[in-house]
XYZ file of C-alpha atoms in Angstrom:
266
model
C 163.910 150.296 29.086
C 164.158 150.604 33.361
C 164.824 153.617 34.942
C 166.522 151.097 38.098
C 169.677 151.317 35.817
C 170.224 154.628 37.677
C 170.724 152.248 40.937
C 171.808 149.301 39.491
C 175.007 149.731 37.766
C 175.352 147.906 34.661
C 171.974 147.737 32.966
C 171.637 149.888 29.695
C 168.225 150.891 28.877
C 167.098 149.862 25.797
C 163.634 150.619 24.833
C 162.821 153.939 25.799
C 158.522 154.106 26.483
C 158.529 151.155 27.579
C 157.447 150.328 31.213
C 159.311 147.347 33.353
C 158.276 145.009 36.043
C 160.385 143.843 38.802
C 158.628 140.817 40.864
C 160.055 140.678 44.682
C 157.840 138.480 46.423
C 158.195 134.876 45.261
C 156.862 132.779 48.513
C 154.089 132.092 50.319
C 155.748 131.113 53.095
C 156.824 134.575 53.636
C 153.934 136.061 52.923
C 153.664 138.008 56.186
C 157.050 140.009 55.759
C 158.987 141.705 53.129
C 161.467 139.906 51.535
C 165.069 141.266 52.499
C 167.088 143.385 50.418
C 168.273 141.622 47.304
C 172.033 141.566 46.149
C 173.091 143.610 44.004
C 173.262 140.421 41.459
C 169.971 139.811 42.458
C 169.097 142.826 41.607
C 170.748 142.680 38.533
C 169.349 139.356 37.807
C 165.462 140.921 38.694
C 165.956 143.977 35.947
C 167.680 141.600 33.280
C 164.543 139.085 33.623
C 161.841 142.059 34.032
C 158.833 142.747 32.049
C 158.335 145.179 29.524
C 155.342 147.183 28.422
C 154.153 148.495 25.733
C 151.005 150.758 24.866
C 149.551 149.400 21.139
C 149.799 153.383 19.383
C 150.425 154.134 15.770
C 153.581 154.180 15.810
C 154.419 151.048 19.153
C 155.991 148.902 16.178
C 159.099 150.917 16.035
C 160.299 150.060 19.499
C 159.897 146.366 18.733
C 162.968 146.486 17.495
C 164.678 147.560 20.377
C 162.916 144.995 22.614
C 165.690 142.596 23.770
C 165.861 139.232 22.236
C 163.234 136.882 23.730
C 161.414 139.267 26.404
C 158.137 139.038 27.976
C 156.089 141.990 26.484
C 152.892 143.034 28.250
C 150.733 145.073 26.249
C 148.442 147.117 27.710
C 144.934 147.970 26.834
C 143.904 151.093 25.476
C 140.637 152.918 26.014
C 141.112 154.894 22.406
C 141.402 151.739 20.893
C 139.465 148.072 21.231
C 140.722 144.608 22.846
C 141.230 143.681 19.162
C 144.252 146.116 18.547
C 145.612 144.547 22.109
C 145.694 141.306 20.695
C 146.761 142.245 17.178
C 149.782 143.744 18.586
C 150.163 140.681 21.159
C 150.227 137.953 18.451
C 152.913 140.665 16.264
C 155.239 140.496 19.057
C 154.970 136.638 19.311
C 155.264 136.289 15.602
C 158.927 138.196 17.225
C 159.986 135.751 19.601
C 158.991 137.160 22.235
C 156.346 135.552 25.346
C 153.200 138.181 25.307
C 150.701 139.020 28.292
C 147.533 140.295 26.849
C 145.683 143.539 29.179
C 142.019 143.149 29.168
C 140.197 145.774 30.125
C 137.217 144.117 32.213
C 134.696 147.672 31.016
C 135.871 146.950 27.710
C 134.246 143.778 27.135
C 130.746 143.527 25.765
C 130.129 140.269 27.572
C 130.022 136.425 27.091
C 130.379 136.436 23.683
C 133.348 138.672 23.189
C 134.762 136.768 26.472
C 134.891 133.210 24.473
C 136.137 135.310 21.167
C 139.112 136.358 24.063
C 139.317 132.447 25.163
C 139.340 131.395 21.992
C 142.134 133.685 20.392
C 144.281 132.340 23.505
C 144.096 129.168 22.974
C 145.444 129.913 19.266
C 148.029 131.393 20.581
C 148.790 129.488 23.332
C 149.247 132.574 25.387
C 148.107 131.334 29.136
C 149.106 134.796 30.945
C 147.166 137.664 30.949
C 146.950 140.857 33.043
C 142.942 142.195 33.867
C 142.228 145.668 34.917
C 138.637 147.420 35.586
C 139.828 149.662 32.472
C 139.021 153.565 32.063
C 135.877 153.309 30.175
C 133.374 155.598 31.811
C 131.015 153.468 30.763
C 131.229 149.715 30.484
C 130.714 148.285 27.244
C 129.282 145.339 28.827
C 128.421 143.524 32.307
C 131.588 143.460 34.024
C 132.516 146.950 35.648
C 135.789 145.843 37.297
C 138.735 143.786 36.827
C 137.344 141.076 39.058
C 133.825 140.598 37.255
C 136.201 139.567 33.928
C 138.511 137.193 35.840
C 135.791 135.278 36.996
C 134.392 134.935 33.526
C 137.516 133.715 32.216
C 137.940 131.255 34.967
C 134.830 130.138 33.895
C 135.328 129.912 30.175
C 137.579 127.792 28.212
C 140.702 129.449 28.380
C 143.699 127.979 29.195
C 145.031 130.547 31.641
C 148.518 129.555 33.768
C 148.667 132.850 35.450
C 145.945 135.961 35.718
C 147.951 139.074 37.126
C 145.782 142.450 38.244
C 146.632 145.709 39.589
C 147.627 146.957 43.046
C 147.490 150.806 44.176
C 150.456 151.912 46.719
C 148.638 155.513 46.902
C 145.233 154.678 46.089
C 142.669 155.031 43.042
C 141.081 158.114 41.923
C 137.786 156.925 41.919
C 137.432 153.639 44.326
C 137.505 153.818 48.421
C 141.200 151.974 49.848
C 138.709 149.446 51.629
C 137.032 148.946 48.316
C 140.643 148.472 46.776
C 141.604 145.896 49.560
C 138.720 143.879 49.399
C 138.961 143.689 45.457
C 142.310 142.446 45.960
C 141.171 139.652 48.494
C 138.524 138.419 46.064
C 140.421 138.386 43.358
C 143.093 136.224 44.884
C 140.390 133.770 46.220
C 138.829 133.673 42.993
C 142.657 132.081 41.419
C 142.965 130.168 44.386
C 139.402 128.193 44.114
C 140.402 127.796 40.191
C 143.817 127.124 41.351
C 145.481 129.098 39.000
C 148.582 131.500 39.758
C 148.836 135.144 39.470
C 150.283 138.280 40.618
C 149.946 141.696 41.475
C 151.225 144.694 39.717
C 151.578 148.084 41.722
C 150.473 151.077 39.553
C 153.488 153.442 39.001
C 154.537 154.887 42.201
C 157.708 157.314 42.824
C 157.496 157.601 46.773
C 159.212 154.018 47.696
C 158.119 154.759 51.522
C 154.014 154.259 50.338
C 155.294 151.088 47.997
C 156.909 149.600 51.207
C 153.959 150.276 53.346
C 151.400 148.997 51.036
C 153.182 145.740 50.731
C 153.582 145.251 54.294
C 149.522 145.965 55.020
C 148.959 143.656 51.791
C 150.930 141.151 53.380
C 149.638 141.589 56.761
C 145.703 141.368 55.007
C 146.509 137.915 53.548
C 148.157 138.494 50.100
C 150.572 136.109 49.079
C 150.555 136.347 45.752
C 153.887 137.621 44.098
C 153.912 141.654 43.442
C 155.576 143.356 40.681
C 156.751 146.670 40.681
C 155.321 148.520 37.812
C 158.889 150.829 37.129
C 158.430 153.658 34.005
C 160.993 153.276 31.206
C 163.447 155.791 29.789
C 161.046 158.769 28.955
C 161.418 162.243 28.975
C 160.336 164.240 32.291
C 157.603 166.140 30.926
C 155.606 163.065 29.116
C 156.671 161.346 32.134
C 154.555 163.589 34.474
C 151.797 163.940 31.253
C 151.271 160.360 32.138
C 151.815 160.602 35.624
C 148.558 162.932 35.796
C 146.777 160.572 33.316
C 147.339 157.337 35.692
C 146.703 159.433 39.021
C 149.708 158.542 40.748
C 148.895 161.543 43.237
C 151.752 162.608 45.614
C 154.276 160.720 43.804
C 153.485 163.194 40.332
C 153.579 166.259 43.337
C 157.057 164.720 43.959
C 158.576 164.648 40.411
C 157.421 168.197 40.207
C 158.970 169.394 42.744
C 162.164 167.280 41.546
C 162.653 167.573 37.996
C 165.778 168.037 38.271
C 166.540 164.573 40.464
C 164.248 162.477 38.366
C 166.073 163.716 35.196
C 169.888 162.626 36.382
C-alpha cells in the first residue's frame, strides 16, 4: 500500500500497486513554513489514514479485497479510457463502503454538457471531493485545456463540491514551464477561495526528498495555503516502478532509481 512502511515501523503494506498520499500541512496560519517533523505516532496515524489511488484497469477489481475497510480511494482518469470508466469504478468502490475521489482530466471533457453530466453524477452519488488534472490527451476533446479551466467550469455547475484537489510538481512538468506552473497553482487556489470551496495540492510522485522540501517551502513562500498531500508510490516491482516513472516524467527521481535499484527494493 505505502512505501513509507520502510521508514515507519509497524505499517504493513496491504494493496500492491496502489498509491498513497499523506497530508503534512493542515493549517493556513502556518502557511509560511514547513511543519515540524511529526512524531512517530503522528506518522503512523497519517499513513494509516492515507488516501489510496487505483487506476481503472481491467484487473483493478482484483485489488478491491486488499483495500482496508472504509478507505478513501482516488480513482485515476486513464487516457486509454474515458471519464465514465473512472466514475463507474468509483461507484463500485462506493458500493463496497469506501469514500471515493474521482479524478477528472480536463482535456478529456467534451464541453459544458459533459460537465453538467459529471455534476449530476457527483450529486447523485453524494461525492463532494474531486481531483482535477489537465490530463495527458495530446488533443483536447473540448474547450478545457488545463485543470484550471475545468475547475472553473465545475465551480460554475450545480455540483455540490466541498473540496477540489489538483496537482503539484516538485520536479517540474515535462511540457509546462516552471513560471506557468506557479501561476496555475495560484489561479486554481484563487478560484477555490472565491467560491468558498476547500481543496488540496497533491504532489507528483517524486523520490528526491530535497526537491519536495524545496518545492514546498517555495510554494508556501509564494502564498500557497492549501493542504499539501505527498504522492507516494505503492508496493510495486522495481522494473514496473521505473516504467511508471518514465510515463510520469519524474526526471531526477527516475535517474536516482536507476542508479539505486538495490536501495529501492529493500
